Amino acid sequence: MNINDLKSNDEIAWCPGCGDFGILNACKKALTAINKQPKDILFVSGIGQAAKLPHYIRCNCFNGLHGRALPAAAGAKIANNNLTVIVTTGDGDCYGEGGNHLLHNIRRNVDITVIVCNNQIYGLTKGQASPTTDLGYETKVQVDGVVLEPLHPLEMAIALGCGFVARGYSADSEHLSWLITEGIKHKGFSLIDVLQPCVSFNKKNTYEWYAKRVYKVNADASYNPQDKAAAYQKAAQWGEKIPIGLIYRQEKETYEDRRGMNRKNSLINEDIKDIDISKELGEFIYP
């Protein structure tokens, strides 16, 4: 499979220069690297600019409710072990509305890859502060500046025991495609937070702002992503220097392993022709 096989006919609705374009390109490169057919790949999203990304790749796609992409993705993977399941979500969708689902799916450790397009703002609704907006940043709603401390997703994920924690940068799609490929290969829940400039509504965290700060943590051969204490220190670094790369990795038992699901047929292959669910469905149908 090559990138042309993944081309969608949907018209892209993002602003020119949006950081989501780099993430879209990185996803396509990663999918060609793992060499799976579109029918074997499912993209799941919720609501937001990031949630549009699955429309622009010719694979299976499911749009859920705001913040509810993760339960749908986990359910799809549990029902079909052979499916590669990727979630594209935003900082508001995943860390705000979907925060509870993020916590418990990290605990559950289903084998899915979650890509968070983190532009530190609500872009679809034109510029309110999100959970990752910097302290003091002024928006049309937070006119005196954000007064809440920003959420630190990488520190949180490591503390919760997530087995694959990474940060990418949308302007470096080659590096990001490597991270996505590694996240897909990792057996278990993978979180990839992607720094993604919003050219319309975030006037602070711009391409120029990031270009002065980001550096690749894995360029240092002495850095060991299996060292949890060192990973936590890297995850906490923000300001004049911002690390990108594979921050933390730990192999651990997945939900599918614990339930013995990898030794059984996928649920979708079960013979259901003699199962009648009309009675159960009838409870939800009113005359």
XYZ file of C-alpha atoms in Angstrom:
287
model
C 0.000 0.000 0.000
C 1.220 3.543 -0.737
C 0.018 6.987 0.294
C -2.196 7.351 -2.792
C -4.222 4.341 -1.626
C -5.195 6.377 1.453
C -6.412 9.444 -0.435
C -9.923 10.542 0.513
C -12.292 12.474 -1.739
C -13.541 14.624 1.153
C -12.715 18.340 0.918
C -10.401 19.412 3.755
C -12.024 22.093 5.934
C -9.016 23.131 8.064
C -7.538 26.638 7.887
C -4.501 27.024 5.577
C -1.402 26.423 7.688
C -3.240 24.405 10.357
C -0.978 22.022 12.264
C -3.429 19.218 11.568
C -2.065 18.913 8.019
C 1.280 17.671 9.361
C -0.485 15.134 11.567
C -2.564 13.911 8.621
C 0.583 13.400 6.530
C 2.325 11.633 9.414
C -0.633 9.259 9.848
C -0.551 8.323 6.164
C 3.198 7.678 6.261
C 2.822 5.531 9.373
C 0.050 3.467 7.780
C 2.189 2.751 4.730
C 5.030 1.721 7.068
C 2.913 -0.880 8.871
C 1.651 -2.104 5.475
C -1.954 -2.853 6.384
C -4.888 -2.498 4.036
C -7.488 0.253 4.638
C -10.140 -2.385 5.420
C -8.059 -3.504 8.416
C -7.736 0.002 9.905
C -10.308 1.948 11.910
C -10.022 5.635 12.797
C -12.234 6.816 15.644
C -12.830 10.415 16.700
C -15.145 12.580 18.745
C -15.875 16.256 18.043
C -13.490 19.065 17.093
C -11.033 19.974 14.355
C -8.953 16.879 15.151
C -12.086 14.771 14.827
C -12.252 15.650 11.127
C -8.961 13.891 10.391
C -10.468 10.427 9.793
C -12.571 11.939 6.985
C -9.377 12.686 5.062
C -7.970 9.139 5.083
C -9.586 6.352 3.083
C -10.054 3.831 5.901
C -12.909 2.790 8.136
C -14.130 5.720 10.246
C -16.372 6.207 13.290
C -17.352 9.636 14.658
C -18.555 9.532 18.253
C -19.884 12.133 20.656
C -17.731 14.893 22.136
C -15.116 13.240 24.341
C -16.486 9.743 23.743
C -14.095 8.396 21.111
C -12.160 6.127 23.496
C -14.979 3.813 24.616
C -16.034 3.291 20.990
C -12.436 2.582 19.980
C -11.896 0.143 22.852
C -15.154 -1.650 22.017
C -14.172 -2.004 18.366
C -10.777 -3.466 19.274
C -12.290 -5.885 21.785
C -14.809 -7.060 19.162
C -12.169 -7.481 16.438
C -8.634 -8.326 17.574
C -7.284 -8.043 14.046
C -8.299 -4.415 13.594
C -5.716 -1.606 13.919
C -7.581 1.056 15.907
C -6.380 4.664 15.982
C -8.068 7.569 17.758
C -7.569 11.172 16.645
C -8.757 13.631 19.236
C -8.033 17.143 20.469
C -6.845 18.521 23.808
C -10.373 19.669 24.627
C -12.042 16.477 23.426
C -9.613 14.076 25.154
C -8.333 15.943 28.229
C -11.553 17.913 28.899
C -14.826 16.237 27.917
C -13.192 12.819 27.610
C -10.892 12.995 30.633
C -12.628 10.239 32.560
C -12.476 7.894 29.567
C -8.758 8.617 29.171
C -8.018 7.692 32.793
C -9.862 4.408 32.692
C -8.737 3.296 29.251
C -5.125 3.774 30.326
C -5.974 1.470 33.266
C -7.733 -0.951 30.917
C -4.753 -1.013 28.527
C -6.658 -2.015 25.401
C -4.370 -2.184 22.355
C -5.274 1.131 20.679
C -3.265 4.201 19.633
C -4.475 7.646 20.693
C -3.159 10.718 18.864
C -4.015 13.972 20.646
C -3.807 17.033 18.373
C -2.872 19.480 21.136
C -3.219 23.102 19.962
C -3.897 24.355 23.515
C -7.202 25.958 22.473
C -10.736 25.053 21.409
C -10.417 25.715 17.662
C -13.791 24.453 16.408
C -15.678 26.836 18.711
C -13.297 29.702 17.904
C -10.834 30.083 20.705
C -11.843 29.282 24.295
C -9.171 28.020 26.708
C -8.717 24.254 26.789
C -7.264 22.137 29.633
C -3.734 22.643 28.227
C -3.861 26.413 27.588
C -0.946 28.206 29.237
C -1.572 30.072 32.478
C -2.367 33.744 31.842
C -3.201 33.365 28.138
C -5.999 35.765 27.161
C -8.899 34.574 25.024
C -12.240 36.090 24.014
C -13.773 34.267 26.993
C -10.882 34.387 29.467
C -10.417 38.144 28.908
C -8.232 38.593 32.033
C -6.144 35.522 31.216
C -6.481 31.855 32.137
C -6.368 31.455 35.917
C -6.184 27.634 36.069
C -2.968 25.622 35.967
C -2.679 23.717 32.654
C -3.051 19.958 32.595
C 0.213 18.061 31.975
C -0.899 15.031 29.931
C 2.442 13.217 29.682
C 3.109 13.386 33.428
C -0.436 12.234 34.085
C -0.164 9.296 31.649
C 3.137 8.089 33.126
C 1.761 8.369 36.655
C -1.283 6.295 35.619
C 0.920 3.521 34.221
C 0.443 4.102 30.490
C 2.878 1.789 28.670
C 3.642 4.097 25.717
C 3.888 7.861 26.194
C 5.223 10.113 23.438
C 5.132 13.700 22.223
C 5.394 14.755 18.584
C 5.419 18.043 16.716
C 3.190 18.500 13.678
C 5.821 20.493 11.749
C 8.127 17.442 11.811
C 5.920 14.843 10.126
C 8.794 12.390 9.494
C 9.584 12.207 13.205
C 5.886 12.125 14.056
C 5.214 9.288 11.600
C 7.936 7.284 13.372
C 6.253 7.878 16.719
C 2.847 6.848 15.332
C 4.352 3.711 13.793
C 5.941 2.767 17.126
C 2.682 3.527 18.928
C 0.748 1.208 16.613
C 3.355 -1.547 17.045
C 3.223 -1.233 20.838
C 0.920 -3.823 22.402
C -1.359 -1.853 24.671
C -2.648 1.687 25.092
C -0.411 4.257 23.379
C -0.722 8.001 23.985
C 0.923 10.385 21.510
C 0.452 14.054 22.401
C 1.183 16.221 19.352
C 2.117 19.909 19.567
C -0.068 21.418 16.877
C -0.129 25.201 16.218
C -3.573 26.734 15.691
C -2.896 29.589 13.269
C -6.305 31.208 13.826
C -6.933 31.198 17.576
C -3.664 30.547 19.453
C -1.355 33.495 18.855
C 1.205 32.405 21.468
C 2.169 28.789 20.730
C 3.041 29.392 17.075
C 5.417 27.569 14.697
C 8.045 30.198 15.506
C 7.513 29.739 19.255
C 7.942 25.960 19.023
C 10.884 26.130 16.602
C 12.982 27.810 19.317
C 12.091 25.230 21.940
C 11.481 21.676 20.710
C 14.288 19.119 20.764
C 14.376 15.351 20.204
C 14.902 13.478 23.407
C 15.881 10.230 21.661
C 18.774 11.975 19.889
C 20.588 11.540 23.205
C 21.733 7.902 23.135
C 22.014 7.854 26.918
C 18.297 8.550 27.371
C 16.458 5.396 28.414
C 12.663 5.585 27.874
C 12.256 2.613 30.216
C 13.601 4.669 33.124
C 10.362 5.904 34.689
C 11.970 8.573 36.880
C 13.902 10.031 33.938
C 10.761 9.922 31.784
C 8.813 11.796 34.415
C 11.449 14.520 34.489
C 11.327 14.871 30.700
C 7.533 14.920 30.716
C 7.598 17.793 33.204
C 9.918 19.936 31.092
C 8.078 22.876 29.486
C 9.059 26.431 28.701
C 12.423 27.323 27.173
C 13.031 23.663 26.232
C 10.309 21.201 25.196
C 11.246 17.539 24.567
C 9.583 15.556 21.774
C 9.989 11.846 21.091
C 9.386 8.557 22.846
C 9.323 9.651 26.479
C 8.305 6.416 28.236
C 7.812 2.791 27.230
C 6.960 -0.277 29.261
C 5.672 -3.621 28.018
C 2.746 -4.811 30.121
C -0.224 -7.132 29.950
C -3.085 -5.833 27.824
C -6.801 -6.111 28.501
C -7.012 -8.662 25.708
C -4.245 -10.746 27.338
C -5.982 -10.742 30.720
C -9.279 -11.862 29.227
C -7.677 -14.546 27.043
C -9.096 -12.858 23.973
C -5.947 -13.258 21.907
C -6.398 -17.042 22.102
C -9.983 -16.961 20.843
C -11.811 -16.057 17.691
C -12.765 -12.399 17.466
C -16.336 -11.699 18.564
C -17.195 -10.607 15.026
C -16.535 -14.163 13.854
C -18.984 -15.756 16.299
C -21.937 -17.578 14.759
C -24.994 -15.467 15.653
C -27.566 -16.685 13.104
C -29.564 -18.531 15.785
C -29.483 -15.709 18.347
C -32.709 -13.716 18.595
C -32.352 -10.297 20.289
C -35.760 -8.945 19.225
C -37.059 -9.213 22.820
C -34.168 -7.144 24.201
C -34.475 -4.596 21.402
C -38.200 -4.364 22.050
C -37.514 -2.747 25.426
C -36.118 0.275 23.567
C -38.894 0.585 20.959
C -42.087 2.422 21.869
C -45.280 1.878 19.909
